[in-house]
């Protein structure tokens, strides 16, 4: 029995989706010329699809699980469950207006025309804020709409913001933050759920490892208490004597978000020769 996963065939989520499966020890061949591929060493079958189609495949249980952006998931409104946020494909859906236009809050949008490829998400934002505006659904190059007189504002995907900038637009309001998520069908049988649990265990270990670094440093013994107090470790830090008397080697794990702050504090506390090593998997 195979677990069937739908991922994007090509585009912004494709590489990271394949890399995630590979990091989980699942060898997936590239899908550029294929619709599907079977992994060698895990009972997984991979379907390569347009991202817009993934929610429907998963709702129909044709694919048991899928990797898709939250933007697509919310727009399609299918009845499927989010299992895990994956930390890549980060972007946002924002309202943008012509540069120089005075935008003094959402009320600006009342009575205006908004061009978007996300009519459902845009309408919900308008309804939630009791704004009445006209939505023009277009499927591509939304950012051109204001300059050709089709709309007064756009509601579009943004990542760095350079596309908006280059088209003479300014981002004025974020309405949804998005990243890639793992989704699952509501109709999994117990065997499929068990395979998903195994996969999820690996995904979490990979994610955790990416967010943490292994650090080794030398410390004078009289500074050990201070240094140990700064380190979380998985249980407590490992402390080993060095050949040179009065010195120890200290090993620990630091999370990415507090990393630089901690390194600074460790140096100030007397740590020397600090080495930082990536972690491949982390199982706690
Ligand atoms: O062929 P298929 O339908 O599968 O792909 P697609 O063309 O619909 O989607 P694709 O590959 O462009 O994006 C897939 C998913 O990646 C999206 O649904 C989002 O979840 C996510 N993602 C992350 C992005 C971006 N970042 C992004 N920047 N999707 C699109 N963009 C666009 C943005 O709209 C802008 O036009 O990229 C352009 C550059 O963005 P800036 O702000 O950096 O200039
Ligand atoms: Zn698409």
XYZ file of C-alpha atoms and ligand atoms in Angstrom:
329
model
C 0.000 0.000 0.000
C 1.282 3.446 -0.950
C 0.644 6.868 0.507
C -0.007 9.291 -2.363
C 1.361 12.813 -2.066
C 0.638 15.683 -4.467
C 3.335 18.312 -4.934
C 3.796 21.155 -7.406
C 5.096 19.998 -10.792
C 7.196 23.075 -11.407
C 7.265 26.523 -9.880
C 8.174 28.125 -6.618
C 7.223 25.231 -4.326
C 8.571 22.377 -6.422
C 12.215 22.325 -5.368
C 11.606 22.829 -1.664
C 8.915 20.115 -1.672
C 11.245 17.575 -3.305
C 14.100 18.663 -1.001
C 11.905 18.142 2.061
C 11.073 14.570 1.009
C 14.754 13.916 0.223
C 15.786 15.291 3.625
C 13.305 12.827 5.123
C 15.353 10.066 3.492
C 12.817 9.525 0.719
C 14.382 9.417 -2.737
C 12.064 11.158 -5.204
C 12.991 11.533 -8.838
C 12.333 14.897 -10.428
C 8.911 15.254 -11.972
C 9.584 17.575 -14.893
C 8.633 15.036 -17.533
C 6.346 12.826 -15.489
C 2.963 12.999 -13.829
C 3.971 10.618 -11.078
C 6.911 8.868 -9.536
C 7.314 6.130 -6.926
C 9.841 6.570 -4.116
C 12.406 3.765 -3.790
C 12.655 3.452 -0.054
C 9.317 4.538 1.437
C 5.829 3.482 0.334
C 5.171 6.870 -1.222
C 3.825 7.748 -4.647
C 4.365 11.345 -5.759
C 1.941 13.151 -8.086
C 3.288 16.262 -9.805
C 0.462 18.759 -10.347
C -0.335 22.449 -10.807
C -0.555 23.925 -7.344
C -4.131 25.120 -7.954
C -5.297 21.516 -8.471
C -3.740 20.064 -5.325
C -6.579 20.920 -2.867
C -9.153 19.206 -5.124
C -7.044 16.044 -5.524
C -6.665 15.839 -1.751
C -10.348 16.532 -1.050
C -11.240 13.708 -3.462
C -8.677 11.451 -1.719
C -7.020 10.796 -5.097
C -3.923 12.159 -3.380
C -3.956 11.358 0.347
C -1.726 14.289 1.273
C -0.304 17.345 -0.490
C 2.037 20.302 -0.192
C 0.469 23.619 -1.131
C 0.604 27.327 -0.238
C -1.915 28.555 2.339
C -2.931 31.229 -0.184
C -4.135 28.534 -2.619
C -5.641 26.464 0.195
C -7.783 29.335 1.542
C -8.780 30.520 -1.935
C -10.003 27.069 -2.995
C -11.877 26.492 0.275
C -11.823 22.701 -0.007
C -12.665 20.412 2.863
C -9.194 19.174 3.809
C -7.040 19.354 6.959
C -3.769 21.217 7.533
C -1.259 18.892 9.199
C 1.906 20.994 9.442
C 3.348 24.348 8.411
C 6.523 23.718 6.435
C 8.403 27.018 6.725
C 9.079 27.607 3.002
C 7.198 29.405 0.177
C 6.622 32.341 2.490
C 4.726 35.246 0.966
C 1.737 37.459 1.716
C -1.399 38.682 0.008
C -1.502 42.446 0.179
C -3.495 45.375 -1.076
C -1.469 47.818 -3.179
C -2.391 51.157 -4.714
C -0.619 53.553 -7.075
C 2.472 55.175 -5.628
C 1.705 58.629 -4.310
C -1.994 57.796 -3.767
C -3.146 58.799 -0.274
C -4.273 55.622 1.488
C -5.660 56.537 4.890
C -6.855 53.121 6.018
C -9.157 50.433 4.668
C -12.035 52.860 4.177
C -10.121 54.108 1.152
C -11.278 50.950 -0.638
C -14.994 51.739 -0.322
C -16.505 52.016 -3.787
C -13.184 51.227 -5.477
C -12.332 48.536 -8.066
C -9.831 45.889 -6.912
C -8.080 43.559 -9.356
C -7.045 40.178 -7.947
C -6.460 36.493 -8.658
C -7.738 35.809 -5.133
C -11.420 36.830 -5.219
C -12.441 34.618 -2.281
C -9.720 35.843 0.081
C -10.253 39.455 -1.036
C -14.038 39.291 -0.589
C -13.634 37.823 2.886
C -11.273 40.656 3.852
C -13.791 43.214 2.543
C -16.726 41.532 4.336
C -14.807 41.208 7.622
C -14.093 44.928 7.502
C -17.540 45.954 6.194
C -16.098 47.497 3.054
C -17.978 47.442 -0.189
C -15.773 47.359 -3.265
C -15.950 45.846 -6.725
C -13.697 42.828 -7.331
C -12.267 42.243 -10.814
C -10.931 38.727 -11.057
C -7.959 38.356 -13.378
C -5.676 35.383 -13.593
C -2.265 36.933 -14.243
C -0.257 40.176 -14.331
C -2.562 41.695 -11.736
C 0.020 44.388 -11.030
C -0.647 45.977 -14.446
C -4.344 46.631 -13.744
C -4.059 50.101 -12.145
C -1.786 51.531 -14.858
C -4.152 50.465 -17.661
C -7.166 51.850 -15.827
C -8.773 48.492 -15.039
C -8.679 48.948 -11.266
C -7.894 51.422 -8.481
C -6.107 48.845 -6.335
C -4.785 45.303 -6.513
C -4.812 42.458 -4.055
C -1.886 40.243 -4.952
C 0.856 37.919 -3.766
C 3.981 39.696 -2.593
C 7.317 38.386 -1.483
C 10.137 40.948 -1.746
C 7.796 43.672 -3.046
C 9.962 44.427 -6.075
C 7.250 43.486 -8.605
C 4.862 46.009 -7.047
C 7.598 48.603 -6.905
C 8.570 48.142 -10.531
C 4.944 48.624 -11.539
C 4.577 51.898 -9.677
C 2.521 50.427 -6.835
C 2.831 50.694 -3.047
C 1.828 47.951 -0.630
C -0.584 49.401 1.902
C -2.206 46.497 3.718
C -1.368 42.832 4.305
C -4.457 40.637 4.396
C -2.954 37.138 4.631
C 0.451 35.708 5.522
C 1.160 32.451 3.744
C 3.629 29.572 3.671
C 3.645 26.047 2.302
C 1.676 23.540 4.383
C 1.213 19.787 4.434
C -2.477 18.958 3.974
C -4.352 15.686 4.266
C -7.590 14.202 3.066
C -10.411 13.618 5.558
C -10.790 10.062 4.248
C -7.497 8.394 5.216
C -7.750 4.780 6.321
C -5.743 3.659 9.399
C -2.872 2.298 7.262
C -2.553 5.588 5.372
C -2.743 7.564 8.611
C 0.069 5.416 10.008
C 2.287 6.142 6.991
C 1.487 9.837 7.344
C 2.491 9.695 11.018
C 5.831 8.125 10.040
C 6.417 10.808 7.420
C 5.408 13.558 9.822
C 7.838 12.259 12.442
C 10.632 12.648 9.888
C 9.428 16.068 8.694
C 9.424 17.376 12.267
C 12.948 16.033 12.881
C 14.175 17.757 9.698
C 12.431 21.049 10.569
C 13.780 21.011 14.093
C 17.324 20.318 12.883
C 17.113 23.260 10.456
C 16.136 25.561 13.324
C 19.006 24.477 15.561
C 22.811 24.467 15.501
C 25.297 22.316 17.375
C 27.881 24.484 19.163
C 31.230 23.467 20.673
C 33.487 25.805 22.628
C 36.428 25.845 25.001
C 35.845 27.342 28.422
C 38.030 28.080 31.416
C 36.736 25.961 34.312
C 36.141 28.998 36.508
C 33.676 30.345 33.894
C 31.792 27.041 33.467
C 28.874 27.883 35.771
C 28.215 31.123 33.944
C 28.505 29.456 30.525
C 26.326 26.465 31.414
C 23.637 28.840 32.678
C 23.494 30.387 29.193
C 23.031 27.078 27.376
C 19.776 25.179 27.030
C 21.023 21.892 25.452
C 18.653 19.026 24.733
C 18.943 17.983 28.381
C 21.935 19.837 29.788
C 25.188 20.710 27.995
C 27.964 18.133 27.650
C 31.164 19.165 29.476
C 34.437 17.308 28.787
C 37.892 18.083 30.254
C 40.528 19.341 27.794
C 44.116 18.054 27.858
C 45.134 21.464 29.134
C 44.340 21.654 32.859
C 41.801 24.227 33.952
C 39.909 24.091 30.620
C 36.854 22.200 29.368
C 35.087 21.606 26.084
C 31.373 22.457 26.222
C 28.843 21.121 23.658
C 25.266 22.231 23.271
C 22.402 23.002 20.880
C 21.227 26.549 20.159
C 18.099 27.589 18.312
C 18.381 29.863 15.290
C 16.282 32.708 16.734
C 18.436 33.247 19.845
C 21.682 32.200 18.218
C 23.677 35.441 17.793
C 22.557 36.821 21.124
C 23.773 33.667 22.900
C 27.100 33.521 21.051
C 27.781 37.114 22.104
C 26.935 36.312 25.728
C 29.080 33.127 25.664
C 32.091 35.077 24.382
C 31.593 37.696 27.056
C 31.414 34.942 29.679
C 34.855 33.655 28.600
C 34.138 30.985 25.949
C 36.771 30.652 23.223
C 37.183 28.787 19.931
C 33.441 28.547 19.360
C 32.516 26.110 16.544
C 29.044 26.002 15.016
C 27.932 22.864 13.174
C 24.696 22.218 11.251
C 22.497 19.382 12.535
C 21.087 16.943 10.001
C 18.233 15.416 12.000
C 17.006 16.095 15.502
C 14.902 13.552 17.354
C 13.722 14.298 20.858
O 2.036 26.252 -12.518
P 1.429 26.400 -11.181
O -0.020 26.792 -11.218
O 1.701 25.193 -10.312
O 2.258 27.571 -10.449
P 1.891 29.119 -10.235
O 2.503 29.884 -11.350
O 0.443 29.293 -9.946
O 2.598 29.393 -8.860
P 4.109 29.794 -8.501
O 5.022 28.666 -8.823
O 4.450 31.159 -8.988
O 3.917 29.907 -6.911
C 3.543 28.808 -6.151
C 3.338 29.245 -4.722
O 4.548 29.809 -4.202
C 2.330 30.355 -4.499
O 0.992 29.889 -4.505
C 2.735 30.877 -3.121
O 2.205 30.042 -2.104
C 4.260 30.700 -3.130
N 5.015 31.958 -3.341
C 6.001 32.405 -2.520
C 4.899 32.858 -4.329
C 5.823 33.879 -4.106
N 6.504 33.567 -2.974
C 5.916 34.991 -5.033
N 6.729 35.901 -4.852
N 4.090 32.888 -5.423
C 4.187 33.915 -6.286
N 5.047 34.975 -6.130
C 5.028 36.034 -7.191
C 4.476 37.382 -6.749
O 3.087 37.385 -6.922
C 5.156 38.342 -7.723
O 4.393 38.453 -8.905
O 6.318 36.298 -7.611
C 6.439 37.623 -8.059
C 7.673 38.199 -7.429
O 7.405 38.615 -6.094
P 8.174 39.833 -5.423
O 7.252 40.454 -4.409
O 9.379 39.239 -4.783
O 8.554 40.798 -6.514
Zn -0.927 27.974 -9.869
